[in-house]
Amino acid sequence: MAQFQVSGGDKDLTETLKSASLVVSAEAKTGEDAPDAQDLFGSARADYARLLGALYDEGYYAPSISILVNGKEAASIAPLDAPATISSIQITVDPGPKFTFSQAQVAPLAPKTELPDGFRAGQTARTSVIRSAAQTAVDGWEAAGHAKADVASQKITADHRNETLATDIRLDPGPKVTFGDLTISGYKRMREERIRAIAGFPKGQVFDPDELELVRTRLRRASVFSSITMTEADKLNADDSLDYTLGVVEEKRRRLGAGVEYQTVDGLTLSGYWLHRNLFGGAERLRVDAEVSGIGGSDGGADYSLGVRMDRPATFSADTSAYAETTLARESTDDYDENSFEIGGGLTHYFNEQITGELGLAYRWSMVTDDVGDTYFSEIAAPGTLTLDKRNSETDATKGYYAKIGLRPFVGLNSATGTGIQTTGDLRGYFGFGADDRFVLAGRAQYGAVLGASLAETPRDYLFYSGGGGTVRGQPYQSLGVEKLENGTLKTGGTEFMGFSGEFRAGITESIGAVAFYDMGWVGDDGTGDWQSGAGIGLRYKTGIGPIRLDVAAPVDGDTGEGVQLYVGLGQAF
């Protein structure tokens, strides 16, 4: 029905104007959403302003716009005389000449303020660039501590004879501001002093918008609030301090969750957790995790684990949390059975939104039964990790990278347990390309080593295997380890490990994607070891909590394969 014509034949400008047109978007609707005559008439009258705004943003300040409804200019039709039926809508736009800046000035500017590149004489005079320049200038003063900086006046003059636009924007920086008092409302079960400790509101410091965002981040990180709002006072105090009001809405205190994962050889894994977000009114987070894996698997028996962990935010500082945890576990493999117990605690420090460090102290005991007999391990360890996460998503990254290194020094407490250090590394990178990052190249490299202790005197949980969903798909779980002669043949994990994975991910529809992957892993001891590899294809179905993963893989190299393997889980493989 609608005809859209732009003089000059500029295809990019035509597409821009069509995207701005309500008539065009209304006509694209079908079924129950299809517009009636009244809707189309209202869209046509509104399109004058929308098209004019789009033209200004492209630098056209002398356009001509005609919108004919049933052959009559829509602007001349009174709303009460709207046609009962519409047979035609004809939109004709003559953009006129493109204007450039003859003057582009914003003053005064805060030190180190850099205005947009397009805001200078000779460049296309886009309204979006003018707005961006004004906002950038205000942001510069705010970053310098002037919380109430604003535009005082603006003078914009169009010279139609010379097809230029002169812009002169004047700012009022206002005084340098400090943070004043914080008033808190909306809490019910949380204690006010704990909210203040978690927020770390910088009262008395010079105003900095980054500090406000850090306060919001700390409150979100506590995972006890479903809504957080920070509102500044309309006026400064007499001492140029600025008060704020924090409004919060608390989450439900308890939560239950469950997970299911299936691999053809390793069997079914069932997991579940119970979470309390606010145990004592200070955002103390108690979580109980239980897992049973290897159900119906062909290698070893079923594995069991039960863990309890409590985290307390804002311990020692607003960016430091304390934790205590304990775990009971039983693991049954073809090579050995292990019963273990661990208890410990430590601190987690958030250096910024991307970098997190954790350091703890733990006691661990385990009994391993293998071909050698029963071996008891007992040690004190000081686990530590440093994580850098610059991915754009934890569950379905398309850009960025992730790096995590771990150090776990341990001291043996009996004759069977050695003293040494376990080191680990995990590096992941993502490169998306195509429209909306439809295609993604993803890579992962893993590393592990135990130094100082021999293989026999290293607790089994510190050793490394290859095979399965976390290392080499297409090979059975923990299928590649080492064999050593230790009063008999000792089959176990290695003291050295390397793993590499590559994926090509392609979006088929908005919800469905396909993946091709290749994994390889190496496990050894004293520099001697073996490689294995696997490859396959998979499907992904996107959900609100991450993609559902289905991978089919087969062994490529190595003699530990048992044919095609199937993997089902939630989230990308890495």
Coordinates of C-alpha atoms in Angstrom, one line a residue:
M1 CA 0.0 0.0 0.0
A2 CA 2.7 2.5 1.1
Q3 CA 5.1 4.0 -1.5
F4 CA 8.3 5.4 -0.2
Q5 CA 10.4 7.6 -2.4
V6 CA 13.6 9.6 -1.6
S7 CA 15.0 12.1 -4.1
G8 CA 18.6 11.6 -5.1
G9 CA 18.5 7.8 -5.0
D10 CA 20.7 7.5 -1.9
K11 CA 20.1 3.8 -0.9
D12 CA 21.6 4.2 2.6
L13 CA 19.6 7.3 3.4
T14 CA 16.4 5.6 2.1
E15 CA 17.0 2.6 4.4
T16 CA 17.6 4.9 7.3
L17 CA 14.4 6.8 6.7
K18 CA 12.4 3.6 6.2
S19 CA 13.7 2.3 9.5
A20 CA 12.5 5.5 11.2
S21 CA 9.0 5.4 9.5
L22 CA 6.1 4.2 11.7
V23 CA 4.1 3.6 8.5
V24 CA 6.6 1.2 7.1
S25 CA 6.9 -0.7 10.4
A26 CA 3.1 -0.9 10.8
E27 CA 2.6 -2.3 7.4
A28 CA 5.1 -5.1 8.1
K29 CA 2.8 -6.4 10.9
T30 CA 0.4 -9.3 10.0
G31 CA -2.3 -11.3 11.7
E32 CA -3.7 -9.9 14.9
D33 CA -1.0 -7.2 15.0
A34 CA -2.0 -5.9 11.5
P35 CA -2.9 -2.2 11.7
D36 CA -6.3 -0.8 10.9
A37 CA -7.0 2.5 9.1
Q38 CA -6.9 4.6 12.4
D39 CA -3.5 3.1 13.2
L40 CA -2.1 3.9 9.8
F41 CA -3.4 7.4 9.8
G42 CA -1.8 8.0 13.3
S43 CA 1.5 6.6 12.0
A44 CA 1.4 8.8 8.9
R45 CA 0.9 12.0 11.0
A46 CA 3.7 11.0 13.4
D47 CA 6.1 10.2 10.5
Y48 CA 6.7 13.9 9.8
A49 CA 8.5 14.4 13.1
R50 CA 10.3 11.0 12.9
L51 CA 11.5 11.5 9.4
L52 CA 12.6 15.1 10.1
G53 CA 14.6 13.8 13.1
A54 CA 16.3 11.1 11.0
L55 CA 17.2 13.7 8.4
Y56 CA 18.7 16.1 10.9
D57 CA 20.8 13.2 12.2
E58 CA 22.2 12.7 8.8
G59 CA 23.0 16.4 8.3
Y60 CA 20.0 17.5 6.2
Y61 CA 18.4 20.7 7.6
A62 CA 16.4 21.9 4.5
P63 CA 14.3 18.9 3.6
S64 CA 10.8 18.6 2.1
I65 CA 8.5 15.9 3.4
S66 CA 5.2 14.9 1.8
I67 CA 2.9 12.2 3.2
L68 CA -0.3 11.7 1.1
V69 CA -3.1 9.6 2.6
N70 CA -5.6 8.6 -0.1
G71 CA -4.0 11.5 -2.2
K72 CA -4.4 14.1 0.6
E73 CA -1.6 15.5 2.7
A74 CA -1.9 13.8 6.1
A75 CA -0.9 17.0 8.0
S76 CA -4.0 18.8 6.6
I77 CA -6.4 16.1 7.7
A78 CA -8.0 16.9 11.1
P79 CA -7.8 13.9 13.5
L80 CA -11.6 13.8 13.7
D81 CA -11.7 13.5 9.9
A82 CA -9.5 10.5 9.7
P83 CA -10.5 8.2 6.8
A84 CA -12.5 5.1 7.5
T85 CA -10.4 3.2 5.0
I86 CA -7.0 3.8 3.5
S87 CA -6.2 2.7 0.0
S88 CA -2.8 4.4 -0.5
I89 CA 0.0 6.2 1.5
Q90 CA 2.7 7.9 -0.5
I91 CA 5.7 9.2 1.3
T92 CA 8.0 11.5 -0.7
V93 CA 11.2 13.0 0.8
D94 CA 13.5 15.5 -0.8
P95 CA 16.4 15.7 1.7
G96 CA 17.9 18.8 0.2
P97 CA 21.7 19.6 0.7
K98 CA 23.8 18.0 3.4
F99 CA 25.1 20.6 5.9
T100 CA 28.5 20.7 7.4
F101 CA 29.8 22.4 10.6
S102 CA 31.1 25.9 10.1
Q103 CA 31.7 26.1 13.9
A104 CA 31.7 23.3 16.5
Q105 CA 32.4 24.6 19.9
V106 CA 31.8 23.4 23.5
A107 CA 33.2 25.4 26.4
P108 CA 34.5 25.3 29.0
L109 CA 35.9 21.8 28.9
A110 CA 37.3 19.8 31.8
P111 CA 41.0 18.7 31.5
K112 CA 41.5 15.6 29.3
T113 CA 38.1 15.8 27.7
E114 CA 38.1 14.4 24.2
L115 CA 35.1 15.4 22.0
P116 CA 33.8 13.1 19.2
D117 CA 35.9 13.2 16.1
G118 CA 32.9 14.2 14.0
F119 CA 32.4 17.4 16.0
R120 CA 34.6 19.8 14.2
A121 CA 34.4 22.3 11.3
G122 CA 34.0 20.7 7.9
Q123 CA 32.4 17.5 9.1
T124 CA 28.8 16.5 8.5
A125 CA 26.6 18.4 11.0
R126 CA 24.7 15.4 12.6
T127 CA 22.4 16.1 15.5
S128 CA 23.6 12.9 17.2
V129 CA 27.2 14.2 17.1
I130 CA 26.1 17.5 18.7
R131 CA 24.3 15.6 21.5
S132 CA 27.3 13.3 21.9
A133 CA 29.6 16.3 22.2
A134 CA 27.5 18.0 24.8
Q135 CA 27.1 14.8 26.9
T136 CA 30.8 14.0 26.6
A137 CA 31.6 17.5 27.9
V138 CA 29.3 17.1 30.8
D139 CA 30.7 13.6 31.6
G140 CA 34.2 15.1 31.6
W141 CA 33.2 17.6 34.3
E142 CA 31.5 14.9 36.3
A143 CA 34.6 12.7 36.1
A144 CA 36.5 15.7 37.5
G145 CA 34.2 15.8 40.6
H146 CA 31.5 18.3 39.4
A147 CA 28.4 16.2 39.9
K148 CA 25.9 18.9 38.9
A149 CA 27.6 20.0 35.6
D150 CA 25.1 20.8 32.9
V151 CA 24.5 22.6 29.7
A152 CA 23.9 26.3 30.4
S153 CA 23.0 27.4 26.9
Q154 CA 23.3 26.3 23.3
K155 CA 23.2 28.3 20.1
I156 CA 22.7 26.4 16.8
T157 CA 22.5 28.5 13.6
A158 CA 21.8 27.1 10.1
D159 CA 23.1 29.0 7.2
H160 CA 21.0 27.8 4.3
R161 CA 23.0 29.8 1.7
N162 CA 26.3 28.2 2.6
E163 CA 24.7 24.9 3.7
T164 CA 26.5 25.1 7.1
L165 CA 25.6 24.8 10.8
A166 CA 27.3 26.8 13.6
T167 CA 27.1 25.2 17.0
D168 CA 28.1 27.0 20.3
I169 CA 27.4 25.1 23.5
R170 CA 28.1 26.7 26.9
L171 CA 28.5 24.6 30.1
D172 CA 28.0 25.4 33.8
P173 CA 30.4 23.0 35.6
G174 CA 29.2 24.0 39.0
P175 CA 31.3 23.4 42.2
K176 CA 33.5 20.4 42.9
V177 CA 31.3 18.0 44.9
T178 CA 32.0 15.4 47.6
F179 CA 29.8 12.5 48.5
G180 CA 27.4 13.3 51.4
D181 CA 25.1 11.1 53.4
L182 CA 23.5 7.8 52.2
T183 CA 19.9 7.1 53.2
I184 CA 18.8 3.5 52.8
S185 CA 15.2 2.3 52.3
G186 CA 13.3 -0.9 51.3
Y187 CA 15.2 -3.5 53.3
K188 CA 13.3 -5.9 55.6
R189 CA 15.5 -8.8 56.7
M190 CA 18.9 -7.2 56.0
R191 CA 20.6 -5.2 58.7
E192 CA 21.3 -1.6 57.7
E193 CA 24.9 -1.7 59.0
R194 CA 25.7 -4.7 56.7
I195 CA 24.1 -3.0 53.7
R196 CA 26.4 0.0 54.3
A197 CA 29.5 -2.3 54.7
I198 CA 28.6 -4.1 51.5
A199 CA 28.0 -0.9 49.5
G200 CA 31.2 0.8 50.7
F201 CA 29.6 4.2 50.0
P202 CA 32.6 6.7 49.8
K203 CA 31.2 9.5 52.1
G204 CA 33.5 12.5 52.2
Q205 CA 35.4 11.6 49.0
V206 CA 35.4 13.7 45.8
F207 CA 32.5 12.8 43.6
D208 CA 33.4 10.2 41.0
P209 CA 30.7 8.5 38.8
D210 CA 32.9 5.3 38.7
E211 CA 32.6 5.1 42.5
L212 CA 28.8 5.1 42.2
E213 CA 28.9 2.3 39.7
L214 CA 31.2 0.3 42.0
V215 CA 28.7 0.7 44.8
R216 CA 26.0 -0.8 42.6
T217 CA 28.4 -3.6 41.5
R218 CA 29.1 -4.5 45.2
L219 CA 25.4 -4.6 46.0
R220 CA 24.6 -6.8 43.0
R221 CA 27.5 -9.1 43.8
A222 CA 26.0 -9.8 47.2
S223 CA 23.1 -11.6 45.4
V224 CA 20.6 -10.6 48.1
F225 CA 18.7 -7.8 46.2
S226 CA 16.4 -8.1 43.3
S227 CA 16.3 -4.3 42.7
I228 CA 18.8 -1.6 43.4
T229 CA 18.3 2.1 42.8
M230 CA 20.6 5.0 43.6
T231 CA 19.0 8.5 43.5
E232 CA 21.0 11.7 44.0
A233 CA 19.5 14.7 45.8
D234 CA 18.2 17.6 43.7
K235 CA 20.4 20.2 45.4
L236 CA 23.8 20.3 47.0
N237 CA 24.3 20.8 50.7
A238 CA 25.8 24.0 52.0
D239 CA 29.3 22.4 52.0
D240 CA 28.9 21.2 48.4
S241 CA 28.3 17.7 49.4
L242 CA 25.7 15.5 47.6
D243 CA 23.4 13.1 49.4
Y244 CA 22.1 9.9 47.9
T245 CA 19.1 7.6 48.6
L246 CA 19.6 3.9 48.1
G247 CA 16.4 1.9 47.5
V248 CA 16.6 -1.9 47.6
V249 CA 14.2 -4.8 47.2
E250 CA 15.3 -8.1 48.7
E251 CA 15.4 -11.4 46.8
K252 CA 13.6 -14.5 48.2
R253 CA 15.9 -15.9 50.8
R254 CA 15.9 -19.5 49.6
R255 CA 16.4 -21.2 46.3
L256 CA 16.6 -24.7 44.9
G257 CA 18.2 -25.8 41.7
A258 CA 19.0 -29.0 39.8
G259 CA 21.0 -30.1 36.8
V260 CA 21.2 -33.1 34.5
E261 CA 24.1 -34.1 32.2
Y262 CA 24.5 -37.2 30.1
Q263 CA 27.5 -38.8 28.4
T264 CA 27.2 -42.2 26.6
V265 CA 30.2 -43.9 28.3
D266 CA 30.3 -42.0 31.6
G267 CA 26.6 -42.2 32.2
L268 CA 24.1 -39.8 33.8
T269 CA 25.1 -37.0 36.2
L270 CA 22.4 -35.6 38.6
S271 CA 23.2 -32.5 40.7
G272 CA 21.2 -30.2 42.9
Y273 CA 21.7 -27.4 45.4
W274 CA 19.9 -25.5 48.2
L275 CA 20.8 -21.9 48.7
H276 CA 20.1 -19.4 51.5
R277 CA 21.0 -15.9 50.5
N278 CA 20.7 -14.1 53.8
L279 CA 21.3 -16.5 56.7
F280 CA 21.9 -14.1 59.6
G281 CA 20.7 -10.8 58.1
G282 CA 24.1 -9.8 56.7
A283 CA 23.9 -11.4 53.2
E284 CA 25.7 -14.5 54.5
R285 CA 25.3 -17.0 51.6
L286 CA 24.9 -20.7 52.5
R287 CA 24.9 -23.2 49.7
V288 CA 24.6 -27.0 49.9
D289 CA 25.6 -29.0 46.7
A290 CA 25.0 -32.6 46.1
E291 CA 26.0 -34.6 43.0
V292 CA 25.8 -38.2 41.8
S293 CA 27.6 -39.0 38.6
G294 CA 28.5 -42.1 36.6
I295 CA 25.0 -43.5 36.9
G296 CA 24.8 -46.3 34.3
G297 CA 28.3 -45.6 33.1
S298 CA 30.6 -48.3 31.7
D299 CA 33.8 -47.1 33.5
G300 CA 34.0 -47.5 37.2
G301 CA 31.1 -47.1 39.5
A302 CA 28.9 -44.1 40.6
D303 CA 30.6 -41.1 42.2
Y304 CA 29.1 -39.1 45.1
S305 CA 29.8 -35.7 46.5
L306 CA 28.3 -33.4 49.2
G307 CA 29.6 -29.9 49.8
V308 CA 28.7 -27.0 52.0
R309 CA 30.0 -23.5 51.6
M310 CA 29.2 -20.2 53.3
D311 CA 30.3 -16.8 51.9
R312 CA 30.2 -13.5 53.8
P313 CA 30.6 -10.3 51.7
A314 CA 32.3 -7.2 53.0
T315 CA 34.7 -8.9 55.4
F316 CA 37.7 -6.6 56.2
S317 CA 36.7 -4.4 53.2
A318 CA 33.8 -3.8 50.8
D319 CA 35.6 -5.8 48.1
T320 CA 36.7 -8.8 50.2
S321 CA 34.5 -11.7 51.1
A322 CA 35.3 -14.6 53.5
Y323 CA 34.3 -18.2 52.9
A324 CA 34.3 -21.5 54.7
E325 CA 33.6 -24.8 53.1
T326 CA 33.7 -28.5 53.5
T327 CA 33.3 -31.5 51.1
L328 CA 32.7 -35.2 51.4
A329 CA 33.2 -37.3 48.3
R330 CA 33.5 -40.8 46.9
E331 CA 35.0 -41.4 43.5
S332 CA 35.1 -44.8 41.8
T333 CA 37.2 -45.3 38.6
D334 CA 38.6 -48.3 36.7
D335 CA 42.0 -47.5 38.3
Y336 CA 41.1 -46.7 41.9
D337 CA 38.4 -45.9 44.5
E338 CA 38.8 -42.8 46.7
N339 CA 37.0 -41.6 49.8
S340 CA 37.9 -38.0 50.7
F341 CA 37.1 -35.2 53.2
E342 CA 38.2 -31.6 53.0
I343 CA 37.5 -28.5 55.2
G344 CA 38.9 -25.0 54.8
G345 CA 38.3 -21.4 54.4
G346 CA 39.7 -18.2 53.0
L347 CA 39.2 -14.8 51.3
T348 CA 38.0 -13.7 47.9
H349 CA 39.0 -10.2 46.8
Y350 CA 37.5 -8.4 43.8
F351 CA 40.3 -6.1 42.4
N352 CA 37.8 -4.8 39.8
E353 CA 34.9 -6.2 37.7
Q354 CA 37.2 -8.4 35.7
I355 CA 39.9 -9.5 38.1
T356 CA 39.2 -11.7 41.2
G357 CA 41.7 -13.4 43.5
E358 CA 41.1 -16.1 46.1
L359 CA 43.4 -17.4 48.8
G360 CA 42.6 -20.0 51.4
L361 CA 43.8 -22.7 53.8
A362 CA 42.5 -26.2 53.8
Y363 CA 42.9 -29.7 55.4
R364 CA 42.3 -32.7 53.2
W365 CA 42.2 -36.4 54.0
S366 CA 41.6 -39.3 51.6
M367 CA 41.8 -43.1 51.4
V368 CA 42.7 -44.5 48.0
T369 CA 42.2 -48.2 47.1
D370 CA 43.9 -49.5 44.0
D371 CA 46.1 -52.4 42.8
V372 CA 48.7 -51.5 45.4
G373 CA 46.3 -51.6 48.3
D374 CA 45.0 -48.9 50.6
T375 CA 46.9 -45.6 50.8
Y376 CA 46.0 -42.8 53.2
F377 CA 46.8 -39.2 52.2
S378 CA 46.7 -36.3 54.6
E379 CA 47.8 -32.8 53.9
I380 CA 47.5 -29.1 54.6
A381 CA 47.1 -26.9 51.5
A382 CA 47.0 -23.2 50.7
P383 CA 44.9 -23.0 47.5
G384 CA 44.9 -19.7 45.5
T385 CA 43.5 -18.6 42.2
L386 CA 43.6 -15.4 40.1
T387 CA 40.9 -14.9 37.5
L388 CA 40.7 -12.4 34.6
D389 CA 37.3 -12.5 32.9
K390 CA 36.8 -10.2 30.0
R391 CA 34.1 -12.2 28.2
N392 CA 30.9 -10.6 27.1
S393 CA 28.9 -13.6 28.5
E394 CA 29.8 -16.4 31.0
T395 CA 27.6 -19.0 29.3
D396 CA 27.7 -18.0 25.6
A397 CA 30.7 -15.7 24.9
T398 CA 31.2 -14.3 21.4
K399 CA 34.0 -11.8 22.3
G400 CA 36.7 -11.4 24.8
Y401 CA 38.9 -13.7 26.7
Y402 CA 39.2 -15.6 30.1
A403 CA 42.3 -16.6 32.0
K404 CA 42.6 -18.4 35.3
I405 CA 45.8 -19.5 37.1
G406 CA 45.8 -21.7 40.2
L407 CA 48.5 -22.5 42.8
R408 CA 48.0 -25.0 45.5
P409 CA 51.0 -25.6 47.7
F410 CA 50.6 -28.6 50.1
V411 CA 52.5 -30.1 53.0
G412 CA 52.1 -33.8 53.7
L413 CA 51.1 -34.8 57.3
N414 CA 52.0 -38.5 57.0
S415 CA 54.6 -40.7 55.4
A416 CA 52.5 -41.5 52.4
T417 CA 51.9 -37.8 51.4
G418 CA 54.6 -35.7 49.9
T419 CA 55.1 -32.0 49.9
G420 CA 54.9 -29.9 46.7
I421 CA 52.7 -27.5 44.7
Q422 CA 50.0 -28.0 42.1
T423 CA 49.8 -25.4 39.3
T424 CA 47.0 -25.0 36.8
G425 CA 46.1 -22.7 34.0
D426 CA 43.0 -22.2 31.8
L427 CA 43.0 -19.7 28.9
R428 CA 40.0 -19.1 26.6
G429 CA 39.5 -16.7 23.7
Y430 CA 36.5 -15.8 21.5
F431 CA 36.3 -14.0 18.2
G432 CA 32.8 -13.3 16.7
F433 CA 32.2 -12.1 13.2
G434 CA 29.3 -11.6 10.8
A435 CA 26.1 -9.9 11.5
D436 CA 25.4 -9.9 15.3
D437 CA 28.4 -12.2 15.7
R438 CA 26.6 -15.0 14.0
F439 CA 29.9 -16.9 13.6
V440 CA 32.3 -17.4 16.5
L441 CA 35.8 -18.9 16.7
A442 CA 36.5 -20.2 20.2
G443 CA 39.8 -21.6 21.6
R444 CA 41.0 -23.0 24.9
A445 CA 44.3 -24.0 26.3
Q446 CA 44.8 -25.8 29.6
Y447 CA 47.9 -26.6 31.7
G448 CA 48.6 -28.5 34.9
A449 CA 51.6 -29.7 36.8
V450 CA 52.6 -31.1 40.2
L451 CA 56.1 -30.0 41.4
G452 CA 58.1 -31.3 44.3
A453 CA 56.2 -34.5 45.1
S454 CA 56.6 -37.8 43.3
L455 CA 53.6 -39.3 41.5
A456 CA 53.1 -42.0 44.2
E457 CA 53.1 -39.6 47.1
T458 CA 50.8 -37.0 45.4
P459 CA 47.2 -37.1 46.5
R460 CA 45.1 -38.5 43.7
D461 CA 42.8 -35.5 43.5
Y462 CA 45.9 -33.3 42.5
L463 CA 46.8 -35.5 39.5
F464 CA 45.6 -35.0 36.0
Y465 CA 43.6 -37.0 33.5
S466 CA 42.4 -36.4 29.9
G467 CA 39.2 -37.5 28.3
G468 CA 35.6 -36.4 28.6
G469 CA 33.5 -33.3 28.3
G470 CA 36.0 -31.0 30.1
T471 CA 39.1 -32.0 28.2
V472 CA 38.8 -34.3 25.1
R473 CA 35.3 -35.0 23.8
G474 CA 35.2 -38.3 21.9
Q475 CA 37.4 -40.0 24.5
P476 CA 35.9 -41.6 27.7
Y477 CA 36.1 -39.6 30.9
Q478 CA 39.6 -39.8 32.5
S479 CA 40.6 -42.4 30.0
L480 CA 44.2 -41.2 29.6
G481 CA 46.5 -41.2 32.6
V482 CA 49.8 -42.9 33.3
E483 CA 51.0 -46.3 34.5
K484 CA 54.0 -46.6 36.8
L485 CA 55.7 -49.6 38.6
E486 CA 55.3 -48.9 42.3
N487 CA 55.3 -52.3 44.0
G488 CA 53.1 -53.4 41.2
T489 CA 51.5 -51.5 38.3
L490 CA 50.1 -48.2 39.5
K491 CA 47.4 -46.8 37.2
T492 CA 46.6 -43.2 38.0
G493 CA 46.6 -39.7 36.8
G494 CA 49.7 -37.8 35.7
T495 CA 51.7 -35.0 37.3
E496 CA 51.7 -33.1 34.0
F497 CA 48.9 -32.1 31.6
M498 CA 48.2 -30.1 28.5
G499 CA 44.9 -29.7 26.7
F500 CA 43.8 -27.8 23.6
S501 CA 40.3 -27.2 22.2
G502 CA 39.0 -25.3 19.2
E503 CA 35.4 -24.7 18.1
F504 CA 33.7 -23.0 15.1
R505 CA 30.2 -21.9 16.2
A506 CA 27.6 -20.8 13.6
G507 CA 24.1 -19.4 14.2
I508 CA 21.4 -21.1 12.1
T509 CA 18.5 -19.2 13.5
E510 CA 18.1 -16.8 16.4
S511 CA 17.7 -19.8 18.8
I512 CA 19.5 -22.7 17.1
G513 CA 23.3 -23.0 16.4
A514 CA 25.7 -25.6 15.1
V515 CA 29.3 -26.3 16.3
A516 CA 32.3 -28.2 14.9
F517 CA 35.1 -28.9 17.3
Y518 CA 38.5 -30.6 17.8
D519 CA 40.0 -31.4 21.2
M520 CA 43.4 -32.9 22.2
G521 CA 45.1 -33.7 25.5
W522 CA 48.4 -34.9 26.8
V523 CA 49.1 -36.5 30.2
G524 CA 52.5 -37.5 31.5
D525 CA 55.0 -37.8 34.4
D526 CA 58.7 -36.7 34.3
G527 CA 58.3 -35.4 30.8
T528 CA 57.0 -38.8 29.3
G529 CA 53.4 -39.2 28.3
D530 CA 50.8 -39.8 25.7
W531 CA 48.4 -37.8 23.5
Q532 CA 44.8 -38.4 22.6
S533 CA 42.3 -36.4 20.5
G534 CA 38.7 -36.3 19.5
A535 CA 36.5 -34.3 17.1
G536 CA 32.8 -33.9 16.4
I537 CA 29.8 -31.7 15.8
G538 CA 27.0 -30.3 18.0
L539 CA 23.8 -28.4 18.2
R540 CA 23.0 -25.5 20.5
Y541 CA 19.5 -24.2 21.5
K542 CA 19.6 -20.8 23.2
T543 CA 17.6 -20.3 26.4
G544 CA 17.4 -17.5 29.0
I545 CA 20.0 -19.2 31.2
G546 CA 22.4 -20.3 28.5
P547 CA 22.4 -22.7 25.5
I548 CA 21.4 -26.3 25.8
R549 CA 24.4 -28.3 24.4
L550 CA 24.3 -31.5 22.4
D551 CA 27.6 -32.8 21.2
V552 CA 28.5 -36.0 19.2
A553 CA 32.2 -36.8 19.1
A554 CA 34.5 -39.7 18.1
P555 CA 38.1 -40.5 18.9
V556 CA 40.7 -39.3 16.4
D557 CA 44.0 -40.3 17.9
G558 CA 44.9 -42.5 20.9
D559 CA 43.9 -46.0 21.9
T560 CA 41.5 -45.1 24.7
G561 CA 38.5 -44.5 22.5
E562 CA 35.3 -46.5 22.7
G563 CA 33.5 -45.2 19.6
V564 CA 31.1 -42.3 19.3
Q565 CA 30.3 -40.3 22.5
L566 CA 27.2 -38.2 23.2
Y567 CA 27.3 -35.2 25.5
V568 CA 24.2 -33.3 26.7
G569 CA 24.5 -30.3 29.1
L570 CA 23.8 -26.6 29.7
G571 CA 26.1 -23.9 28.5
Q572 CA 28.8 -23.9 25.9
A573 CA 31.6 -26.5 26.4
F574 CA 33.9 -23.6 27.4

